[in-house]
PDB file of C-alpha atoms in Angstrom:
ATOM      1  CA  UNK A 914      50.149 -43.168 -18.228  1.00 49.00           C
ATOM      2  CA  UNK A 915      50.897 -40.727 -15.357  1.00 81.00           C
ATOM      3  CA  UNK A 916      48.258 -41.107 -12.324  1.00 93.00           C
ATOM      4  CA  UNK A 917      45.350 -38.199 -11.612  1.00 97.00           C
ATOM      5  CA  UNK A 918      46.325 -35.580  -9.121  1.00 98.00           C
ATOM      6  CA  UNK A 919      45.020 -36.284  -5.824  1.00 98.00           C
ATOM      7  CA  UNK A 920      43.453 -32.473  -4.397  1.00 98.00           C
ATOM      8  CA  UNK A 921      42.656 -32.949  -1.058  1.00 98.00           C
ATOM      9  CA  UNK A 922      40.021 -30.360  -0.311  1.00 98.00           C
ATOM     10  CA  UNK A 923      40.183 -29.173   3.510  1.00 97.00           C
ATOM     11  CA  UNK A 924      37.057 -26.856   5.080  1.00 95.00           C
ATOM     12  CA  UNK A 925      39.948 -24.412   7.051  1.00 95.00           C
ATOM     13  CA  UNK A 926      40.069 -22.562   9.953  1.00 96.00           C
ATOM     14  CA  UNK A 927      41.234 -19.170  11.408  1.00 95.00           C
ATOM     15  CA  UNK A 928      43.571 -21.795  13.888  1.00 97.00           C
ATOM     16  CA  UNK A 929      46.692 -22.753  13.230  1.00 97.00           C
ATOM     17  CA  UNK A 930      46.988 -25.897  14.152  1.00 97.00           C
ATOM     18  CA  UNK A 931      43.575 -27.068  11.470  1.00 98.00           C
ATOM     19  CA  UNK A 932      46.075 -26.670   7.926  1.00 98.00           C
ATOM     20  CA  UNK A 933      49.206 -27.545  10.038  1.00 98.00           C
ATOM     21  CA  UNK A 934      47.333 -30.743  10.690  1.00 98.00           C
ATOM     22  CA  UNK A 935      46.089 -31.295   7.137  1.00 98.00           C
ATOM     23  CA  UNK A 936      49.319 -30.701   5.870  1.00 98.00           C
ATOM     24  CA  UNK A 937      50.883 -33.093   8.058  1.00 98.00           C
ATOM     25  CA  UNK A 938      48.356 -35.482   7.284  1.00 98.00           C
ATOM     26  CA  UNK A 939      48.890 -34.854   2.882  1.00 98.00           C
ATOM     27  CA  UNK A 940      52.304 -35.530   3.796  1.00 98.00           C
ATOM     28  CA  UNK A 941      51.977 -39.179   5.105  1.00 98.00           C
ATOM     29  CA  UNK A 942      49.464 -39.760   1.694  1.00 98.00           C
ATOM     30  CA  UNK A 943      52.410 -38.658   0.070  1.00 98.00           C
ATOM     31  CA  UNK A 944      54.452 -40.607   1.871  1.00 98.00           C
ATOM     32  CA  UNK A 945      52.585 -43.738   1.869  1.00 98.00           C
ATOM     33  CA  UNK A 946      52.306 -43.891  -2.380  1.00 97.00           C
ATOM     34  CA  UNK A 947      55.607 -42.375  -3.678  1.00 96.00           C
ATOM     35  CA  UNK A 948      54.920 -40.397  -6.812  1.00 95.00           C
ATOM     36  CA  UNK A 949      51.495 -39.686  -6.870  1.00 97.00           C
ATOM     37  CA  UNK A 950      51.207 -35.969  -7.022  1.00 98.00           C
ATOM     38  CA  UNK A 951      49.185 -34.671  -3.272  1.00 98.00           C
ATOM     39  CA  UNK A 952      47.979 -31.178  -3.355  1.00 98.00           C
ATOM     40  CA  UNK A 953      46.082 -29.744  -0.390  1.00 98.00           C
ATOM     41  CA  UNK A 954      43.527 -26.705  -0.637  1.00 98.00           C
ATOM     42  CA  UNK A 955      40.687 -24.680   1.398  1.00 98.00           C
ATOM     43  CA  UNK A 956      37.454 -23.717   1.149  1.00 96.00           C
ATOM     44  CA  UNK A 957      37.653 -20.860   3.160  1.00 95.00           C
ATOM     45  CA  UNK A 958      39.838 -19.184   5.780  1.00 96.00           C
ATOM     46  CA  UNK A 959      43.526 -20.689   4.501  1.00 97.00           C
ATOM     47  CA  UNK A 960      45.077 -20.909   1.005  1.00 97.00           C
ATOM     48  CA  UNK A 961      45.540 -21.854  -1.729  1.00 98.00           C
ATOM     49  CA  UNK A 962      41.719 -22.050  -2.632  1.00 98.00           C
ATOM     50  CA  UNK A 963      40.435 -24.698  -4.065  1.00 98.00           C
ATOM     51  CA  UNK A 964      40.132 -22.801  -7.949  1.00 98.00           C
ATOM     52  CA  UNK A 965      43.122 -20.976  -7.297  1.00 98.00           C
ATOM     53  CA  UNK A 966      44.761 -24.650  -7.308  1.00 98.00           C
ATOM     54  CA  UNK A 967      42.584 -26.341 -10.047  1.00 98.00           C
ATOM     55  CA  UNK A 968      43.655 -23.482 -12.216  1.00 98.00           C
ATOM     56  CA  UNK A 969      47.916 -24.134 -11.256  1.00 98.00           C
ATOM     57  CA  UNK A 970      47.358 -27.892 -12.031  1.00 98.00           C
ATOM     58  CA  UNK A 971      45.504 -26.555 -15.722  1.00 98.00           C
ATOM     59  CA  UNK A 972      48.286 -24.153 -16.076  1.00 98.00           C
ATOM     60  CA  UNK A 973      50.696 -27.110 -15.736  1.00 97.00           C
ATOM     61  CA  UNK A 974      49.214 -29.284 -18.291  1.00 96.00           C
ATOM     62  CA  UNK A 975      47.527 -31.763 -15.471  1.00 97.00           C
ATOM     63  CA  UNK A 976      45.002 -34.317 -17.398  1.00 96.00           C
ATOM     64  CA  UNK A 977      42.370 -35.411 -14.461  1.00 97.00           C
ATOM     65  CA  UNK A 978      42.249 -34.517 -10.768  1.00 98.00           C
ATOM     66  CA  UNK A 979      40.360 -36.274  -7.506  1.00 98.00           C
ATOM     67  CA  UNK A 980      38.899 -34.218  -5.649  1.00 98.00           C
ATOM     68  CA  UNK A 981      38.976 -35.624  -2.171  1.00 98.00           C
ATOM     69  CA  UNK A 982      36.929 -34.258   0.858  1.00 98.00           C
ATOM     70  CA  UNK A 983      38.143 -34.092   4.061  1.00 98.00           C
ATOM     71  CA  UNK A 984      35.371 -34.798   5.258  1.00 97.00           C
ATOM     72  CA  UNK A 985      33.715 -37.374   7.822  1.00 96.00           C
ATOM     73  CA  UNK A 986      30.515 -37.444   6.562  1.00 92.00           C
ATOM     74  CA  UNK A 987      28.150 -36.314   3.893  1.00 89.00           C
ATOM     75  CA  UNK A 988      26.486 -33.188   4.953  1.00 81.00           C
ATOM     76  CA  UNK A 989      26.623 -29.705   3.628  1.00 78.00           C
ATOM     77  CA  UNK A 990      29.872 -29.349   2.381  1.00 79.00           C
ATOM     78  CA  UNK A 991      29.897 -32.196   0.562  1.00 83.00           C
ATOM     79  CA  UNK A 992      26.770 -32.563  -0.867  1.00 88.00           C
ATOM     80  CA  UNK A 993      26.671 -28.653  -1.887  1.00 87.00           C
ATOM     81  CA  UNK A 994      30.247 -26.280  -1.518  1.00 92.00           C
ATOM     82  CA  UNK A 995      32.375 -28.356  -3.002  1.00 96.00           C
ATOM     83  CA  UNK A 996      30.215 -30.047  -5.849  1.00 96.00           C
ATOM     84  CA  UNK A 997      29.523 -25.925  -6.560  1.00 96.00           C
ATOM     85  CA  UNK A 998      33.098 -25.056  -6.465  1.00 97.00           C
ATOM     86  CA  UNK A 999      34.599 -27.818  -8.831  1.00 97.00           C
ATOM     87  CA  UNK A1000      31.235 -27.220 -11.031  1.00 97.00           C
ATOM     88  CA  UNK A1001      32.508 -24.198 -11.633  1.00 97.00           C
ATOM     89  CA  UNK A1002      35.996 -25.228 -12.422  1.00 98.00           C
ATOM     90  CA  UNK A1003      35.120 -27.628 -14.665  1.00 97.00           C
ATOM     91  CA  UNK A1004      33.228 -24.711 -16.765  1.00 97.00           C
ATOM     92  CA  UNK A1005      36.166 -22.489 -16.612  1.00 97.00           C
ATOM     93  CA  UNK A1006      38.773 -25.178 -17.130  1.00 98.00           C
ATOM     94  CA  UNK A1007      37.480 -27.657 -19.665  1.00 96.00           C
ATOM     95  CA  UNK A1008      40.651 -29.716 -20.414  1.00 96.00           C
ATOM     96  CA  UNK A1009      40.668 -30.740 -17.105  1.00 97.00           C
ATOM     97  CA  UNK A1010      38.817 -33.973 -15.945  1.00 97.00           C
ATOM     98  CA  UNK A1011      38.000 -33.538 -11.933  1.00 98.00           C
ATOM     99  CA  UNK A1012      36.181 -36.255 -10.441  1.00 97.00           C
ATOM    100  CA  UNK A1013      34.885 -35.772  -7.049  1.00 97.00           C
ATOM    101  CA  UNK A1014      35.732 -38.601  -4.469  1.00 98.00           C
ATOM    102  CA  UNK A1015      33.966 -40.033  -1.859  1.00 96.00           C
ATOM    103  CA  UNK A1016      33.482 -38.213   1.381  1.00 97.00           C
ATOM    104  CA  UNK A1017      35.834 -40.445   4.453  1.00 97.00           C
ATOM    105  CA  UNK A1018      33.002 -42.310   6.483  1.00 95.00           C
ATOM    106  CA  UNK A1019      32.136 -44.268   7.470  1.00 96.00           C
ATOM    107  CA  UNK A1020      34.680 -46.612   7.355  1.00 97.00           C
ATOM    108  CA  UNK A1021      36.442 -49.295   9.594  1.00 97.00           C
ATOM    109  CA  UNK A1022      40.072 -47.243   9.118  1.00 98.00           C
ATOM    110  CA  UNK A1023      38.336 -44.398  11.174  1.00 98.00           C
ATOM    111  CA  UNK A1024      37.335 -46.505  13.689  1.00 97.00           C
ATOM    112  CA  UNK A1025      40.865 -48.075  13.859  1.00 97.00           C
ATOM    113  CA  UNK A1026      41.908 -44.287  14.338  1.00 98.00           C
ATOM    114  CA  UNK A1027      39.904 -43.988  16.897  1.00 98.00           C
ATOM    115  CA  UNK A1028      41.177 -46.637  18.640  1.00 97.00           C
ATOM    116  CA  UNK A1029      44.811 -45.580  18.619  1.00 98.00           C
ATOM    117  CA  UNK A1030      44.226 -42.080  19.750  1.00 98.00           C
ATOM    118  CA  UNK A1031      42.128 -43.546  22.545  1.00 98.00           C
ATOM    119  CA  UNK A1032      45.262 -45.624  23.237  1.00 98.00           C
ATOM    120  CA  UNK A1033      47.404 -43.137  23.606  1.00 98.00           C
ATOM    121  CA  UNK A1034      45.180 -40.955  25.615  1.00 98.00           C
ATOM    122  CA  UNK A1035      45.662 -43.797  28.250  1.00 97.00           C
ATOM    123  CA  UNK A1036      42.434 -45.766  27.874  1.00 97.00           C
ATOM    124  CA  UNK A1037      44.174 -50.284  28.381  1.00 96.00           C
ATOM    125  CA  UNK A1038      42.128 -53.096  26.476  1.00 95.00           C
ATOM    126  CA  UNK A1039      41.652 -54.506  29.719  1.00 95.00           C
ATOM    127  CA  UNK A1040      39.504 -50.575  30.496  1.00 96.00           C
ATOM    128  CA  UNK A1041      37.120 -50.968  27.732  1.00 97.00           C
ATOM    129  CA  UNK A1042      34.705 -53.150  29.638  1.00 96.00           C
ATOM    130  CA  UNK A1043      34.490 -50.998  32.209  1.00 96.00           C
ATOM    131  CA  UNK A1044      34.570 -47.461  30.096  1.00 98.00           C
ATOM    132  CA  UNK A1045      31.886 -45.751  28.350  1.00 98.00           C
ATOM    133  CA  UNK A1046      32.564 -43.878  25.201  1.00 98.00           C
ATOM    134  CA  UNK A1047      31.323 -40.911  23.692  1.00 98.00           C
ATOM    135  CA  UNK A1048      31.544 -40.515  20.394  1.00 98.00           C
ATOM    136  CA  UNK A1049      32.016 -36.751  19.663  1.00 98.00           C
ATOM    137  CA  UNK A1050      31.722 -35.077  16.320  1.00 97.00           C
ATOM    138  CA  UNK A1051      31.032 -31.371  15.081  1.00 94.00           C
ATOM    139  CA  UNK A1052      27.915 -32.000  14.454  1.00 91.00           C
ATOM    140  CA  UNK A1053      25.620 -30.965  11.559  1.00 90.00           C
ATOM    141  CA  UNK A1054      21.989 -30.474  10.667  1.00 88.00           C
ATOM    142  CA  UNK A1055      21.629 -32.827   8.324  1.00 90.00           C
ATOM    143  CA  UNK A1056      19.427 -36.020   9.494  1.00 91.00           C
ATOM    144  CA  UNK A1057      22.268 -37.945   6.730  1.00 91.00           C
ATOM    145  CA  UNK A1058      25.311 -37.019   9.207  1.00 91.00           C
ATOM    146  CA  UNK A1059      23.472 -37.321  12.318  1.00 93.00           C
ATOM    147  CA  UNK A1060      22.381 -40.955  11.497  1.00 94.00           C
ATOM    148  CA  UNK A1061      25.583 -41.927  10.452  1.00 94.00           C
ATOM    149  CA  UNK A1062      27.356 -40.516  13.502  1.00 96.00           C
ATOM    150  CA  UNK A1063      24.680 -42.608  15.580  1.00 95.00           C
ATOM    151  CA  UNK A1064      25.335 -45.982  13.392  1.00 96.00           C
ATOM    152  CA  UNK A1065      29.410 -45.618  13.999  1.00 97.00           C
ATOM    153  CA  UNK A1066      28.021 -45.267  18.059  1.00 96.00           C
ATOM    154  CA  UNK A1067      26.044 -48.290  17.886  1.00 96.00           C
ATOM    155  CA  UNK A1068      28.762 -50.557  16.126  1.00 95.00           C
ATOM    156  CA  UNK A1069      31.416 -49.215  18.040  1.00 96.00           C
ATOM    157  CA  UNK A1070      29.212 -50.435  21.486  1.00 95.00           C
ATOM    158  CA  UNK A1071      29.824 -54.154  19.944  1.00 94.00           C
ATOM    159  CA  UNK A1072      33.724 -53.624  20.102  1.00 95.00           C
ATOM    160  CA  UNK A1073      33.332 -54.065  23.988  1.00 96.00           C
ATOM    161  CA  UNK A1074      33.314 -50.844  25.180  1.00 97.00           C
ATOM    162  CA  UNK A1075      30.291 -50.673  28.330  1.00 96.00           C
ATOM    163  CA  UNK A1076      28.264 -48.113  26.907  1.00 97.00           C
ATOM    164  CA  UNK A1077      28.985 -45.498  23.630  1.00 98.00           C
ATOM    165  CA  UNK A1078      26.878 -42.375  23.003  1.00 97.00           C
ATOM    166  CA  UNK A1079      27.137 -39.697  20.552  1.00 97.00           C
ATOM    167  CA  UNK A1080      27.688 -36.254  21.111  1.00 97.00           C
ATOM    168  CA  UNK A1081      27.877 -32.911  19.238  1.00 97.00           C
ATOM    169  CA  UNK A1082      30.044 -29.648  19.096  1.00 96.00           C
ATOM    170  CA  UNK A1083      27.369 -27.806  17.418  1.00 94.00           C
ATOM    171  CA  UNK A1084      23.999 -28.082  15.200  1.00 88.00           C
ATOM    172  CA  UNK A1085      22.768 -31.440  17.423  1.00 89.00           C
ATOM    173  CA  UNK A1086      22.511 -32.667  20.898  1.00 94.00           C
ATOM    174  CA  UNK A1087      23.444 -33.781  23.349  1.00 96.00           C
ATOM    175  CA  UNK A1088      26.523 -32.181  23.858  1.00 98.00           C
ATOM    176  CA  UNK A1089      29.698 -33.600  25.176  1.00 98.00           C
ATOM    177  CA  UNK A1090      29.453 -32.689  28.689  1.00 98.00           C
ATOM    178  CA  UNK A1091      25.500 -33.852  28.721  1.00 98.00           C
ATOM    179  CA  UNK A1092      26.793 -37.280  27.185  1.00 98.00           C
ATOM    180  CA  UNK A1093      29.817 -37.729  29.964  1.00 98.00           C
ATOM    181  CA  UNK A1094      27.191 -36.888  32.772  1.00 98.00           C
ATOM    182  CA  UNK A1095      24.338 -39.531  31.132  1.00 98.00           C
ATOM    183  CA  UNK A1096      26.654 -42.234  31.147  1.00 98.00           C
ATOM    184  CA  UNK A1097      28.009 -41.621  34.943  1.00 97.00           C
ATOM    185  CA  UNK A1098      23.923 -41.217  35.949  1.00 97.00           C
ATOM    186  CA  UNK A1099      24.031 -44.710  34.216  1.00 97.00           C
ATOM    187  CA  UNK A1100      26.475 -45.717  36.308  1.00 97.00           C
ATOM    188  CA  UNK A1101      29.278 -46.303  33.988  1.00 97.00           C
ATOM    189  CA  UNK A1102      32.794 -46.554  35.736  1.00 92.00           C
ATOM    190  CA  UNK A1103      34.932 -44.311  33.403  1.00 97.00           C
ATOM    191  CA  UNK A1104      34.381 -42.165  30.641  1.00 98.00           C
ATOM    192  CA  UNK A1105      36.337 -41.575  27.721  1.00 98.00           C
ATOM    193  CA  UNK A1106      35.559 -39.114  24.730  1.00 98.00           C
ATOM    194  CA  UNK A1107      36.823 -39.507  21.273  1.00 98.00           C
ATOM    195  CA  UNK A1108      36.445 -36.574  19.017  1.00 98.00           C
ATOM    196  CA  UNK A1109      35.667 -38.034  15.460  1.00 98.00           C
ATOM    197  CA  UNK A1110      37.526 -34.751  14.111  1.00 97.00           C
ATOM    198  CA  UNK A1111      39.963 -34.816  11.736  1.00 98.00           C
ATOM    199  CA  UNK A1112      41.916 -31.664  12.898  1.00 98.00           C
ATOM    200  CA  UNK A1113      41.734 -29.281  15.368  1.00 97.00           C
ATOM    201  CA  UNK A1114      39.805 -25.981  15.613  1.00 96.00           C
ATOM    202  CA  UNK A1115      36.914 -24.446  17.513  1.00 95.00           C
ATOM    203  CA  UNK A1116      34.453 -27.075  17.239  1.00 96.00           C
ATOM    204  CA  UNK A1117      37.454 -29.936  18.703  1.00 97.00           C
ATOM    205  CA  UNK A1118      38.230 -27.189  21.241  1.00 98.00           C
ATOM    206  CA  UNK A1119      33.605 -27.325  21.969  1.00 98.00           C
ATOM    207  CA  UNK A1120      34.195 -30.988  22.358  1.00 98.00           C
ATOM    208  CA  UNK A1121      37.261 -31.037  24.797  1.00 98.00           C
ATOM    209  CA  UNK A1122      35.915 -27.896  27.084  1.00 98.00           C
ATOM    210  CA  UNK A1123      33.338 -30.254  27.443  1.00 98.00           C
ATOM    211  CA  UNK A1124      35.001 -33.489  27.896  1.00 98.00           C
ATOM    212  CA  UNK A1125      36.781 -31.231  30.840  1.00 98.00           C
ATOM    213  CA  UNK A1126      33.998 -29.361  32.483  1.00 98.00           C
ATOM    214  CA  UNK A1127      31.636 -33.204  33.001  1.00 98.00           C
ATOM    215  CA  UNK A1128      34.512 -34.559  34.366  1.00 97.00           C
ATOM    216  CA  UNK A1129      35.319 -37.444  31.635  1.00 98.00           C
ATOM    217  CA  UNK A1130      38.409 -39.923  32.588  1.00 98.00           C
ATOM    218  CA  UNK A1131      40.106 -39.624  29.366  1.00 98.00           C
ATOM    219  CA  UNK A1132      40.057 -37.509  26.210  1.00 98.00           C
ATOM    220  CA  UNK A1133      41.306 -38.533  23.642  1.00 98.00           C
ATOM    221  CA  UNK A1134      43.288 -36.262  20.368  1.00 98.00           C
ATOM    222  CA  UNK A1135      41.785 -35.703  16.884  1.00 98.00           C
ATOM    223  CA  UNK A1136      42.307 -38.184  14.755  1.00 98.00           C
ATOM    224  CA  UNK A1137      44.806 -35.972  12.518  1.00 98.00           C
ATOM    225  CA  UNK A1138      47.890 -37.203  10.348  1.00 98.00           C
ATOM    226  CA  UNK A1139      47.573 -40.874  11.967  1.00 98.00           C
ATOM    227  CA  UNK A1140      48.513 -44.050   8.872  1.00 98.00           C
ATOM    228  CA  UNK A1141      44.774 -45.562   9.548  1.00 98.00           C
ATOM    229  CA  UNK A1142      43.919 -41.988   7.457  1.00 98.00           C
ATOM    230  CA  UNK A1143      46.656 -41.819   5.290  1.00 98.00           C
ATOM    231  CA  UNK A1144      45.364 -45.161   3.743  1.00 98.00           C
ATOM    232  CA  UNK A1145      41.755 -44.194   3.857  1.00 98.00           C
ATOM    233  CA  UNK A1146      42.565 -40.659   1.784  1.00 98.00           C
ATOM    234  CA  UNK A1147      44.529 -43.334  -0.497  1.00 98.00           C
ATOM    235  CA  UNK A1148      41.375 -45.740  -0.829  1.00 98.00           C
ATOM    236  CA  UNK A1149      38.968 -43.143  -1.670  1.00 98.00           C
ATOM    237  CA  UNK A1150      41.069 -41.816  -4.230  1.00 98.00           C
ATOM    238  CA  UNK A1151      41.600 -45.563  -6.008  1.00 97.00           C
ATOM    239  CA  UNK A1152      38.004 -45.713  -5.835  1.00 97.00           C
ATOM    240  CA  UNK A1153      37.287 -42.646  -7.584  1.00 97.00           C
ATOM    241  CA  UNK A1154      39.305 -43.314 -10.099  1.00 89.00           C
ATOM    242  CA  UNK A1155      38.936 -46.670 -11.147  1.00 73.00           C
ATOM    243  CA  UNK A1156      35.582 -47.172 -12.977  1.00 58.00           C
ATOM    244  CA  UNK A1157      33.567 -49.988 -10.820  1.00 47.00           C
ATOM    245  CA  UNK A1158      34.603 -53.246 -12.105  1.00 49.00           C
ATOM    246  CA  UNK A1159      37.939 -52.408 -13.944  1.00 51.00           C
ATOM    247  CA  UNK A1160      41.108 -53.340 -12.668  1.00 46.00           C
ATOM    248  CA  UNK A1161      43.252 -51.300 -10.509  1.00 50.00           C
ATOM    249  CA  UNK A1162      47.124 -50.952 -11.264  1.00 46.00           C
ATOM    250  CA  UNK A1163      50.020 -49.966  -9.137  1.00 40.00           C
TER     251      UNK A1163
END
């Protein structure tokens, strides 16, 4: 019995580098779990589209599809676009069983991203008791998202970092540079900002102006096409679809 399709379903941006990054990032799924079918779409701004793919994989004779969101945390797009979108695909294209997956966080594999791509931005384990973090996301106005966001902040501050705050691109405050300059009034050493952003784009670029203009120590990348993801895209998709209880097979 052949697997379901795994659609990762990307917001998309008028940059570049945002479906350069998602594709690099479907490519490491693919590469991590040999024949399961990856296909990557949009919601806006990039193609394919997310129905102009559905209807290929119908076309082809595809059985059932997950329907992954890139997506950190459950606001807008999640909880409204996309349900809309594959609501309407499932009307148009009733052979095909689409389940929806779970959105990507919270979950300790992000936070394990995090932590490389603070690595490599320079930050030692023998910093972290001396650095405050701020925890940087788009942002959204959805209390849901925000609270999250500020739960991640708070467990992250156990992991031995001095101080963490959150920050926001857009939608919420503070903003990046407000966070940077609240912990240094604290009297925190160094600063370091992690964007919890999956690729980059306007919003990253929001976060990283900012990092710049407060004067922050290190900033770190997106989290893009790193393993810690790969594996997490993987483990929503086995949880979508295995029914809760049943047994999962290779």
């Amino acid at each position: 019995m052949s697997h379901p399709v795994l659609l990762v379903i990307a917001h998309g941006s008028r940059d570049p580098r945002h479906a350069a990054t998602v594709h690099a990032l479907t490519g490491r799924v693919r590469a991590q779990r040999p024949g399961l079918r990856v296909e990557t779409a949009f919601l806006e701004f990039n193609a394919p589209s997310v129905p102009r793919v559905l209807e290929r994989l119908a076309a082809e004779g595809a059985a059932e599809v997950v329907a992954l969101p890139l997506l950190l945390t459950r606001a807008f797009h999640a909880k409204t676009d996309i349900p809309s979108v594959l609501r309407e695909a499932r009307a148009r294209l009733p052979r095909l069983h689409i389940r929806q997956a779970d959105v990507l966080g919270p979950s300790p594999l992000l936070n394990a991203t995090l932590g490389r791509r603070l690595r490599e931005a320079g930050v030692r384990p023998g910093d972290i008791p001396r650095t405050g973090l701020v925890l940087a996301s788009a942002g959204s106005s959805d209390p849901e998202a925000i609270a999250v966001i500020a739960e991640i902040a708070r467990e992250l501050r156990h992991t031995g970092w001095c101080a963490v705050r959150p920050a926001f691109a857009s939608a919420s405050l503070p903003r990046t540079e407000d966070a940077v300059r609240a912990l240094r009034a604290a009297g925190v050493e160094r600063v370091a900002v992690a964007p919890y952003v999956i690729a980059p784009g306007r919003l990253p670029d929001i976060i990283a102006v900012g990092a710049e203009a407060a004067g922050a120590d290190v900033l770190a990348d997106v989290l893009g096409p790193a393993p810690e993801l790969a594996r997490l895209l993987l483990d929503r998709y086995d949880e979508a679809r295995v029914p809760v209880g049943a047994s999962l097979s290779a």
